[in-house]
PDB file of C-alpha atoms in Angstrom:
ATOM      1  CA  MET A   1      36.154  13.404   2.514  1.00  0.00           C
ATOM      2  CA  ILE A   2      34.095  16.477   4.122  1.00  0.00           C
ATOM      3  CA  PHE A   3      31.432  13.636   4.379  1.00  0.00           C
ATOM      4  CA  SER A   4      33.290  10.607   5.697  1.00  0.00           C
ATOM      5  CA  LYS A   5      35.068  12.708   8.613  1.00  0.00           C
ATOM      6  CA  THR A   6      31.877  14.899   9.745  1.00  0.00           C
ATOM      7  CA  LEU A   7      29.023  11.897   9.424  1.00  0.00           C
ATOM      8  CA  LEU A   8      31.047   9.466   9.360  1.00  0.00           C
ATOM      9  CA  ARG A   9      32.299   8.660  12.782  1.00  0.00           C
ATOM     10  CA  GLN A  10      33.719   4.796  12.938  1.00  0.00           C
ATOM     11  CA  ARG A  11      35.039   2.276  10.743  1.00  0.00           C
ATOM     12  CA  SER A  12      32.200   1.070   8.082  1.00  0.00           C
ATOM     13  CA  VAL A  13      32.010  -2.729   6.912  1.00  0.00           C
ATOM     14  CA  LEU A  14      31.680  -1.461   3.577  1.00  0.00           C
ATOM     15  CA  PRO A  15      34.566   1.417   2.156  1.00  0.00           C
ATOM     16  CA  GLY A  16      33.907   4.441   0.148  1.00  0.00           C
ATOM     17  CA  PHE A  17      31.030   6.515   2.056  1.00  0.00           C
ATOM     18  CA  ASP A  18      31.192   9.244  -0.141  1.00  0.00           C
ATOM     19  CA  LEU A  19      31.357   6.906  -3.348  1.00  0.00           C
ATOM     20  CA  ALA A  20      28.352   5.245  -2.010  1.00  0.00           C
ATOM     21  CA  LEU A  21      26.378   7.982  -0.923  1.00  0.00           C
ATOM     22  CA  GLY A  22      26.785   9.581  -4.072  1.00  0.00           C
ATOM     23  CA  LEU A  23      26.092   6.723  -6.127  1.00  0.00           C
ATOM     24  CA  THR A  24      22.727   6.392  -3.841  1.00  0.00           C
ATOM     25  CA  LEU A  25      21.575   9.895  -4.976  1.00  0.00           C
ATOM     26  CA  PHE A  26      22.511   9.953  -8.489  1.00  0.00           C
ATOM     27  CA  TYR A  27      20.432   6.881  -8.502  1.00  0.00           C
ATOM     28  CA  LEU A  28      17.604   8.163  -6.588  1.00  0.00           C
ATOM     29  CA  CYS A  29      17.450  11.320  -8.955  1.00  0.00           C
ATOM     30  CA  LEU A  30      17.731   8.988 -11.987  1.00  0.00           C
ATOM     31  CA  ILE A  31      14.960   6.722 -10.746  1.00  0.00           C
ATOM     32  CA  VAL A  32      12.487   8.604  -8.542  1.00  0.00           C
ATOM     33  CA  LEU A  33      13.618  12.530  -8.767  1.00  0.00           C
ATOM     34  CA  ILE A  34      13.987  13.163 -12.314  1.00  0.00           C
ATOM     35  CA  PRO A  35      10.516  11.704 -13.668  1.00  0.00           C
ATOM     36  CA  LEU A  36       8.448  13.341 -10.815  1.00  0.00           C
ATOM     37  CA  SER A  37      10.395  17.102 -11.469  1.00  0.00           C
ATOM     38  CA  ALA A  38       9.183  16.185 -15.376  1.00  0.00           C
ATOM     39  CA  ALA A  39       5.441  15.769 -14.229  1.00  0.00           C
ATOM     40  CA  PHE A  40       5.659  18.881 -12.241  1.00  0.00           C
ATOM     41  CA  LEU A  41       7.088  20.968 -14.817  1.00  0.00           C
ATOM     42  CA  ARG A  42       4.979  19.527 -17.390  1.00  0.00           C
ATOM     43  CA  THR A  43       2.153  21.510 -14.987  1.00  0.00           C
ATOM     44  CA  THR A  44       3.792  24.499 -15.248  1.00  0.00           C
ATOM     45  CA  SER A  45       2.216  24.969 -18.626  1.00  0.00           C
ATOM     46  CA  LEU A  46      -1.227  25.667 -16.817  1.00  0.00           C
ATOM     47  CA  THR A  47      -2.154  29.052 -15.075  1.00  0.00           C
ATOM     48  CA  TRP A  48      -3.094  28.736 -11.737  1.00  0.00           C
ATOM     49  CA  PRO A  49      -7.078  29.216 -12.476  1.00  0.00           C
ATOM     50  CA  GLU A  50      -6.472  26.248 -15.317  1.00  0.00           C
ATOM     51  CA  PHE A  51      -4.786  24.381 -12.715  1.00  0.00           C
ATOM     52  CA  VAL A  52      -7.325  24.651 -10.072  1.00  0.00           C
ATOM     53  CA  ASP A  53     -10.144  23.891 -12.551  1.00  0.00           C
ATOM     54  CA  VAL A  54      -8.391  20.902 -13.660  1.00  0.00           C
ATOM     55  CA  VAL A  55      -8.251  19.289 -10.541  1.00  0.00           C
ATOM     56  CA  THR A  56     -11.280  20.241  -8.551  1.00  0.00           C
ATOM     57  CA  SER A  57     -13.498  19.254 -10.938  1.00  0.00           C
ATOM     58  CA  GLU A  58     -16.310  17.505  -9.814  1.00  0.00           C
ATOM     59  CA  ARG A  59     -15.750  14.081 -11.984  1.00  0.00           C
ATOM     60  CA  VAL A  60     -12.425  14.363 -10.931  1.00  0.00           C
ATOM     61  CA  VAL A  61     -13.317  15.099  -7.318  1.00  0.00           C
ATOM     62  CA  ALA A  62     -15.530  12.199  -7.131  1.00  0.00           C
ATOM     63  CA  SER A  63     -12.151   9.712  -8.140  1.00  0.00           C
ATOM     64  CA  TYR A  64     -10.479  11.503  -5.210  1.00  0.00           C
ATOM     65  CA  LYS A  65     -13.073  10.513  -2.733  1.00  0.00           C
ATOM     66  CA  LEU A  66     -13.188   6.725  -4.486  1.00  0.00           C
ATOM     67  CA  THR A  67      -9.374   6.220  -4.963  1.00  0.00           C
ATOM     68  CA  PHE A  68      -8.405   7.107  -1.720  1.00  0.00           C
ATOM     69  CA  GLY A  69     -11.365   5.881   0.360  1.00  0.00           C
ATOM     70  CA  ALA A  70     -11.166   2.421  -0.997  1.00  0.00           C
ATOM     71  CA  SER A  71      -7.247   2.663  -0.591  1.00  0.00           C
ATOM     72  CA  LEU A  72      -7.642   3.484   2.905  1.00  0.00           C
ATOM     73  CA  LEU A  73     -10.676   0.703   3.792  1.00  0.00           C
ATOM     74  CA  ALA A  74      -8.420  -1.975   2.126  1.00  0.00           C
ATOM     75  CA  ALA A  75      -5.276  -1.232   3.830  1.00  0.00           C
ATOM     76  CA  ILE A  76      -7.054  -1.472   7.147  1.00  0.00           C
ATOM     77  CA  VAL A  77      -8.753  -4.537   6.403  1.00  0.00           C
ATOM     78  CA  ASN A  78      -5.519  -6.038   4.689  1.00  0.00           C
ATOM     79  CA  ALA A  79      -4.015  -4.601   8.487  1.00  0.00           C
ATOM     80  CA  VAL A  80      -6.230  -7.135  10.582  1.00  0.00           C
ATOM     81  CA  PHE A  81      -6.181  -9.804   8.616  1.00  0.00           C
ATOM     82  CA  GLY A  82      -2.925  -9.659   6.970  1.00  0.00           C
ATOM     83  CA  LEU A  83      -1.669  -9.522  11.056  1.00  0.00           C
ATOM     84  CA  LEU A  84      -3.864 -12.838  11.492  1.00  0.00           C
ATOM     85  CA  VAL A  85      -2.436 -14.648   8.452  1.00  0.00           C
ATOM     86  CA  ALA A  86       0.762 -14.094   9.525  1.00  0.00           C
ATOM     87  CA  TRP A  87       0.389 -14.707  13.127  1.00  0.00           C
ATOM     88  CA  VAL A  88      -1.201 -18.568  11.356  1.00  0.00           C
ATOM     89  CA  LEU A  89       1.593 -19.019   9.009  1.00  0.00           C
ATOM     90  CA  VAL A  90       4.522 -18.404  11.871  1.00  0.00           C
ATOM     91  CA  ARG A  91       3.022 -19.806  14.900  1.00  0.00           C
ATOM     92  CA  TYR A  92       1.384 -23.226  14.059  1.00  0.00           C
ATOM     93  CA  ASP A  93       2.248 -26.155  12.153  1.00  0.00           C
ATOM     94  CA  PHE A  94      -0.142 -27.682   9.952  1.00  0.00           C
ATOM     95  CA  PHE A  95      -0.198 -29.636   6.709  1.00  0.00           C
ATOM     96  CA  GLY A  96       0.172 -26.866   3.448  1.00  0.00           C
ATOM     97  CA  ARG A  97       1.347 -24.444   5.657  1.00  0.00           C
ATOM     98  CA  ARG A  98       3.923 -24.184   2.649  1.00  0.00           C
ATOM     99  CA  PHE A  99       1.447 -24.217   0.252  1.00  0.00           C
ATOM    100  CA  ILE A 100      -0.618 -21.500   1.928  1.00  0.00           C
ATOM    101  CA  ASP A 101       2.619 -19.634   2.817  1.00  0.00           C
ATOM    102  CA  ALA A 102       3.324 -19.368  -1.363  1.00  0.00           C
ATOM    103  CA  LEU A 103       0.065 -18.438  -2.085  1.00  0.00           C
ATOM    104  CA  VAL A 104       0.616 -15.392  -0.300  1.00  0.00           C
ATOM    105  CA  ASP A 105       2.745 -14.287  -2.999  1.00  0.00           C
ATOM    106  CA  LEU A 106       0.564 -14.631  -5.606  1.00  0.00           C
ATOM    107  CA  PRO A 107      -0.950 -11.017  -6.256  1.00  0.00           C
ATOM    108  CA  PHE A 108       3.057 -10.217  -6.485  1.00  0.00           C
ATOM    109  CA  ALA A 109       3.383 -12.653  -9.559  1.00  0.00           C
ATOM    110  CA  LEU A 110      -0.038 -12.559 -10.684  1.00  0.00           C
ATOM    111  CA  PRO A 111      -0.525 -10.280 -13.684  1.00  0.00           C
ATOM    112  CA  THR A 112      -2.614  -7.211 -12.702  1.00  0.00           C
ATOM    113  CA  ALA A 113      -4.694  -7.316 -15.799  1.00  0.00           C
ATOM    114  CA  VAL A 114      -5.557 -11.626 -14.907  1.00  0.00           C
ATOM    115  CA  ALA A 115      -6.319 -11.000 -11.009  1.00  0.00           C
ATOM    116  CA  GLY A 116      -8.516  -8.241 -12.831  1.00  0.00           C
ATOM    117  CA  ILE A 117     -10.444 -10.569 -14.917  1.00  0.00           C
ATOM    118  CA  THR A 118     -10.219 -13.232 -12.404  1.00  0.00           C
ATOM    119  CA  LEU A 119     -11.693 -11.355  -9.647  1.00  0.00           C
ATOM    120  CA  THR A 120     -14.733 -10.140 -12.615  1.00  0.00           C
ATOM    121  CA  GLY A 121     -15.395 -13.727 -13.593  1.00  0.00           C
ATOM    122  CA  LEU A 122     -16.163 -14.299  -9.653  1.00  0.00           C
ATOM    123  CA  TYR A 123     -17.946 -11.384  -8.519  1.00  0.00           C
ATOM    124  CA  SER A 124     -20.415 -10.799 -11.355  1.00  0.00           C
ATOM    125  CA  GLY A 125     -23.538 -11.753 -11.589  1.00  0.00           C
ATOM    126  CA  ASN A 126     -23.163 -14.935 -13.022  1.00  0.00           C
ATOM    127  CA  GLY A 127     -20.002 -15.713 -11.604  1.00  0.00           C
ATOM    128  CA  TRP A 128     -18.842 -18.329  -8.928  1.00  0.00           C
ATOM    129  CA  ILE A 129     -19.518 -15.956  -5.755  1.00  0.00           C
ATOM    130  CA  GLY A 130     -21.348 -13.679  -7.552  1.00  0.00           C
ATOM    131  CA  GLN A 131     -24.112 -15.277  -8.081  1.00  0.00           C
ATOM    132  CA  TYR A 132     -24.954 -15.846  -4.369  1.00  0.00           C
ATOM    133  CA  LEU A 133     -23.969 -12.256  -3.271  1.00  0.00           C
ATOM    134  CA  GLU A 134     -26.743 -10.486  -6.130  1.00  0.00           C
ATOM    135  CA  PRO A 135     -29.758 -12.372  -4.802  1.00  0.00           C
ATOM    136  CA  LEU A 136     -29.442 -10.972  -1.415  1.00  0.00           C
ATOM    137  CA  GLY A 137     -28.451  -7.889  -3.014  1.00  0.00           C
ATOM    138  CA  LEU A 138     -25.138  -7.026  -2.970  1.00  0.00           C
ATOM    139  CA  LYS A 139     -23.298  -6.401  -6.008  1.00  0.00           C
ATOM    140  CA  VAL A 140     -19.997  -6.864  -6.406  1.00  0.00           C
ATOM    141  CA  ALA A 141     -18.705  -6.261  -9.683  1.00  0.00           C
ATOM    142  CA  PHE A 142     -18.774  -3.310 -11.768  1.00  0.00           C
ATOM    143  CA  THR A 143     -19.232  -1.374  -8.489  1.00  0.00           C
ATOM    144  CA  PRO A 144     -17.284   0.776  -5.792  1.00  0.00           C
ATOM    145  CA  ILE A 145     -17.359  -2.339  -3.837  1.00  0.00           C
ATOM    146  CA  GLY A 146     -15.517  -3.885  -6.767  1.00  0.00           C
ATOM    147  CA  VAL A 147     -12.763  -1.218  -6.369  1.00  0.00           C
ATOM    148  CA  PHE A 148     -12.634  -2.343  -3.195  1.00  0.00           C
ATOM    149  CA  VAL A 149     -12.104  -6.160  -3.637  1.00  0.00           C
ATOM    150  CA  ALA A 150      -9.282  -5.608  -6.107  1.00  0.00           C
ATOM    151  CA  MET A 151      -7.322  -3.113  -3.603  1.00  0.00           C
ATOM    152  CA  THR A 152      -7.717  -5.593  -0.732  1.00  0.00           C
ATOM    153  CA  PHE A 153      -6.293  -8.484  -3.004  1.00  0.00           C
ATOM    154  CA  ILE A 154      -3.311  -6.865  -4.025  1.00  0.00           C
ATOM    155  CA  GLY A 155      -2.575  -5.323  -1.193  1.00  0.00           C
ATOM    156  CA  LEU A 156      -2.200  -8.238   1.309  1.00  0.00           C
ATOM    157  CA  PRO A 157       1.324  -9.574   0.778  1.00  0.00           C
ATOM    158  CA  PHE A 158       2.866  -6.413   1.803  1.00  0.00           C
ATOM    159  CA  VAL A 159       1.370  -6.440   5.294  1.00  0.00           C
ATOM    160  CA  VAL A 160       1.859 -10.627   5.498  1.00  0.00           C
ATOM    161  CA  ARG A 161       5.515 -10.115   4.493  1.00  0.00           C
ATOM    162  CA  THR A 162       6.324  -7.176   6.506  1.00  0.00           C
ATOM    163  CA  VAL A 163       4.754  -8.563   9.778  1.00  0.00           C
ATOM    164  CA  GLN A 164       5.845 -11.983   9.330  1.00  0.00           C
ATOM    165  CA  PRO A 165       9.441 -11.510  10.196  1.00  0.00           C
ATOM    166  CA  ILE A 166       9.017 -10.070  13.301  1.00  0.00           C
ATOM    167  CA  LEU A 167       7.015 -12.368  14.791  1.00  0.00           C
ATOM    168  CA  GLU A 168       9.399 -14.681  13.848  1.00  0.00           C
ATOM    169  CA  ASP A 169      12.239 -13.271  15.774  1.00  0.00           C
ATOM    170  CA  MET A 170       9.884 -12.370  18.910  1.00  0.00           C
ATOM    171  CA  ALA A 171      10.922 -14.790  21.233  1.00  0.00           C
ATOM    172  CA  SER A 172       8.003 -16.607  23.195  1.00  0.00           C
ATOM    173  CA  GLU A 173       9.558 -16.029  26.687  1.00  0.00           C
ATOM    174  CA  LEU A 174       7.524 -12.587  26.587  1.00  0.00           C
ATOM    175  CA  GLU A 175       3.901 -14.583  26.153  1.00  0.00           C
ATOM    176  CA  GLU A 176       5.155 -16.870  28.981  1.00  0.00           C
ATOM    177  CA  ALA A 177       6.125 -13.971  31.426  1.00  0.00           C
ATOM    178  CA  ALA A 178       3.151 -12.323  30.879  1.00  0.00           C
ATOM    179  CA  ALA A 179       1.155 -15.453  31.714  1.00  0.00           C
ATOM    180  CA  THR A 180       2.977 -15.794  34.443  1.00  0.00           C
ATOM    181  CA  LEU A 181       2.158 -12.311  35.518  1.00  0.00           C
ATOM    182  CA  GLY A 182      -1.707 -13.169  35.718  1.00  0.00           C
ATOM    183  CA  ALA A 183      -2.185 -11.220  32.010  1.00  0.00           C
ATOM    184  CA  SER A 184      -4.943 -12.531  30.225  1.00  0.00           C
ATOM    185  CA  ARG A 185      -4.761 -13.763  26.329  1.00  0.00           C
ATOM    186  CA  LEU A 186      -5.669 -10.179  25.607  1.00  0.00           C
ATOM    187  CA  GLN A 187      -3.806  -8.752  27.681  1.00  0.00           C
ATOM    188  CA  THR A 188      -0.646 -10.576  26.372  1.00  0.00           C
ATOM    189  CA  PHE A 189      -1.854  -9.495  23.006  1.00  0.00           C
ATOM    190  CA  ALA A 190      -2.315  -5.864  23.228  1.00  0.00           C
ATOM    191  CA  LYS A 191       0.224  -5.102  25.886  1.00  0.00           C
ATOM    192  CA  VAL A 192       2.944  -7.618  24.924  1.00  0.00           C
ATOM    193  CA  ILE A 193       2.971  -8.669  21.473  1.00  0.00           C
ATOM    194  CA  LEU A 194       1.014  -5.452  19.716  1.00  0.00           C
ATOM    195  CA  PRO A 195       3.371  -2.906  20.819  1.00  0.00           C
ATOM    196  CA  ILE A 196       6.143  -4.735  19.250  1.00  0.00           C
ATOM    197  CA  LEU A 197       4.552  -5.596  16.171  1.00  0.00           C
ATOM    198  CA  THR A 198       2.769  -1.423  15.578  1.00  0.00           C
ATOM    199  CA  PRO A 199       6.066  -0.226  13.608  1.00  0.00           C
ATOM    200  CA  ALA A 200       5.850  -3.721  11.397  1.00  0.00           C
ATOM    201  CA  LEU A 201       2.320  -3.392  11.043  1.00  0.00           C
ATOM    202  CA  LEU A 202       2.620   0.161   9.844  1.00  0.00           C
ATOM    203  CA  THR A 203       4.876  -0.205   7.465  1.00  0.00           C
ATOM    204  CA  GLY A 204       2.644  -3.061   5.902  1.00  0.00           C
ATOM    205  CA  PHE A 205      -0.506  -0.637   5.900  1.00  0.00           C
ATOM    206  CA  ALA A 206       1.469   2.035   4.508  1.00  0.00           C
ATOM    207  CA  LEU A 207       2.989  -0.436   1.930  1.00  0.00           C
ATOM    208  CA  ALA A 208      -0.887  -1.157   1.088  1.00  0.00           C
ATOM    209  CA  PHE A 209      -2.132   1.717   0.866  1.00  0.00           C
ATOM    210  CA  ALA A 210       0.331   2.941  -1.671  1.00  0.00           C
ATOM    211  CA  ARG A 211      -0.027   0.091  -3.774  1.00  0.00           C
ATOM    212  CA  ALA A 212      -3.841  -0.099  -3.801  1.00  0.00           C
ATOM    213  CA  LEU A 213      -3.662   4.228  -4.924  1.00  0.00           C
ATOM    214  CA  GLY A 214      -1.243   3.345  -8.040  1.00  0.00           C
ATOM    215  CA  GLU A 215      -3.109   0.350  -9.108  1.00  0.00           C
ATOM    216  CA  TYR A 216      -4.857  -0.023 -12.729  1.00  0.00           C
ATOM    217  CA  GLY A 217      -4.887  -3.066 -14.232  1.00  0.00           C
ATOM    218  CA  SER A 218      -6.473  -5.206 -11.813  1.00  0.00           C
ATOM    219  CA  ILE A 219      -9.223  -2.592 -10.868  1.00  0.00           C
ATOM    220  CA  ILE A 220     -10.616  -1.416 -14.517  1.00  0.00           C
ATOM    221  CA  PHE A 221     -12.265  -4.589 -15.422  1.00  0.00           C
ATOM    222  CA  ILE A 222     -14.233  -5.118 -12.081  1.00  0.00           C
ATOM    223  CA  ALA A 223     -14.902  -1.557 -11.550  1.00  0.00           C
ATOM    224  CA  GLY A 224     -17.154  -0.925 -14.167  1.00  0.00           C
ATOM    225  CA  ASN A 225     -15.653   2.584 -14.669  1.00  0.00           C
ATOM    226  CA  MET A 226     -18.754   4.843 -14.521  1.00  0.00           C
ATOM    227  CA  PRO A 227     -17.867   8.375 -14.025  1.00  0.00           C
ATOM    228  CA  MET A 228     -18.889   9.790 -11.070  1.00  0.00           C
ATOM    229  CA  VAL A 229     -19.144   6.056  -9.293  1.00  0.00           C
ATOM    230  CA  SER A 230     -16.750   3.577 -10.157  1.00  0.00           C
ATOM    231  CA  GLU A 231     -13.507   5.522 -11.612  1.00  0.00           C
ATOM    232  CA  ILE A 232     -10.606   5.700 -10.037  1.00  0.00           C
ATOM    233  CA  THR A 233      -7.790   8.666 -10.684  1.00  0.00           C
ATOM    234  CA  PRO A 234      -5.086   6.424 -12.527  1.00  0.00           C
ATOM    235  CA  LEU A 235      -8.410   5.538 -14.781  1.00  0.00           C
ATOM    236  CA  LEU A 236      -8.665   9.056 -15.276  1.00  0.00           C
ATOM    237  CA  ILE A 237      -5.124  10.519 -15.899  1.00  0.00           C
ATOM    238  CA  ILE A 238      -5.232   7.409 -18.666  1.00  0.00           C
ATOM    239  CA  THR A 239      -8.122   8.805 -20.180  1.00  0.00           C
ATOM    240  CA  LYS A 240      -6.997  12.739 -20.488  1.00  0.00           C
ATOM    241  CA  LEU A 241      -3.663  11.119 -22.039  1.00  0.00           C
ATOM    242  CA  GLU A 242      -5.821   9.614 -24.313  1.00  0.00           C
ATOM    243  CA  GLN A 243      -7.287  12.572 -25.477  1.00  0.00           C
ATOM    244  CA  TYR A 244      -4.118  14.124 -26.004  1.00  0.00           C
ATOM    245  CA  ASP A 245      -4.443  16.478 -22.621  1.00  0.00           C
ATOM    246  CA  TYR A 246      -0.892  15.569 -20.908  1.00  0.00           C
ATOM    247  CA  ALA A 247      -1.177  19.236 -18.612  1.00  0.00           C
ATOM    248  CA  GLY A 248      -4.561  18.178 -17.266  1.00  0.00           C
ATOM    249  CA  ALA A 249      -3.203  14.034 -17.217  1.00  0.00           C
ATOM    250  CA  THR A 250       0.244  15.881 -15.032  1.00  0.00           C
ATOM    251  CA  ALA A 251      -2.411  18.247 -12.902  1.00  0.00           C
ATOM    252  CA  ILE A 252      -3.986  15.677 -11.152  1.00  0.00           C
ATOM    253  CA  ALA A 253      -1.111  13.336 -10.870  1.00  0.00           C
ATOM    254  CA  VAL A 254       0.847  15.830  -9.418  1.00  0.00           C
ATOM    255  CA  VAL A 255      -2.272  16.033  -6.748  1.00  0.00           C
ATOM    256  CA  MET A 256      -2.172  12.252  -6.540  1.00  0.00           C
ATOM    257  CA  LEU A 257       1.757  12.975  -5.997  1.00  0.00           C
ATOM    258  CA  MET A 258       1.045  15.188  -3.122  1.00  0.00           C
ATOM    259  CA  MET A 259      -1.585  13.854  -1.368  1.00  0.00           C
ATOM    260  CA  SER A 260       0.467  10.324  -1.157  1.00  0.00           C
ATOM    261  CA  PHE A 261       3.529  11.616  -0.011  1.00  0.00           C
ATOM    262  CA  VAL A 262       1.233  13.773   2.685  1.00  0.00           C
ATOM    263  CA  LEU A 263      -0.082  10.443   3.886  1.00  0.00           C
ATOM    264  CA  LEU A 264       3.034   8.178   3.744  1.00  0.00           C
ATOM    265  CA  LEU A 265       4.846  11.251   5.892  1.00  0.00           C
ATOM    266  CA  ALA A 266       2.375  10.999   8.649  1.00  0.00           C
ATOM    267  CA  ILE A 267       2.652   6.931   8.776  1.00  0.00           C
ATOM    268  CA  ASN A 268       6.560   7.569   8.781  1.00  0.00           C
ATOM    269  CA  GLY A 269       6.487  10.309  11.838  1.00  0.00           C
ATOM    270  CA  LEU A 270       3.909   7.759  13.531  1.00  0.00           C
ATOM    271  CA  GLN A 271       6.369   4.729  13.044  1.00  0.00           C
ATOM    272  CA  ALA A 272       9.058   7.301  14.312  1.00  0.00           C
ATOM    273  CA  TRP A 273       6.846   8.333  16.986  1.00  0.00           C
ATOM    274  CA  THR A 274       5.939   4.562  18.134  1.00  0.00           C
ATOM    275  CA  ARG A 275       9.444   3.158  17.871  1.00  0.00           C
ATOM    276  CA  LYS A 276      10.450   6.165  20.361  1.00  0.00           C
ATOM    277  CA  ARG A 277       8.193   4.943  23.017  1.00  0.00           C
ATOM    278  CA  GLN A 278       9.253   1.853  22.544  1.00  0.00           C
ATOM    279  CA  GLY A 279      12.725   2.741  23.275  1.00  0.00           C
ATOM    280  CA  LYS A 280      11.667   4.831  26.795  1.00  0.00           C
TER     281      LYS A 280
END
């Protein structure tokens, strides 16, 4: 009962704080902490020089640059266009709106391998879209651009579904008041709407970024998987596992895990700072 007396100052709707906290910690340990700890423990079979050699080899570093760079760029694009899609779905009533709203969730339900094969068929040299892009000198399939396209495809729903509820709850009186005070549409959006949406937009950005970092199935078909060119880090981990280099695979996975955690922690800190400023 120590936690109940020190942390719970008022009666909660859900009784049993100690039991709920214990079950929560047990579940998180079982699902998250134990598997991640196993990766760290497996890496300890390498000496520090061996670990450094594995995670800083030229091929691995090239995969880091592609994976993190394409993920970041895809998350930024999804943040912009995800906000636009959410805005249209919430603020406008038009024929087919429900169909488009359901279409947004398609990357959630579609198997990643199917998504990868479909995107490859569309953007290859003889595909519906690729046949018009390649004569212009823009080759998408089997290049880093294809990696970016696949990451953008699977990340869009995270931004839309995160921002959409905030837009639905936002009172239109705020915009009317800004217009009454003489604000232009751009000023209303930048100073009234965007600050309210910023925490949700950052959350959607973080989710899309994290999803793109760990994506595998939809990328390997369209990427071409050429070492030093279009090879993503998850594929490199799978390659090492197929070669029975378990220590090398877990070493790369640990680096990915630490870098992802630091970036997500920074985004969460930015969210907290934004909410604090809004509270003021």
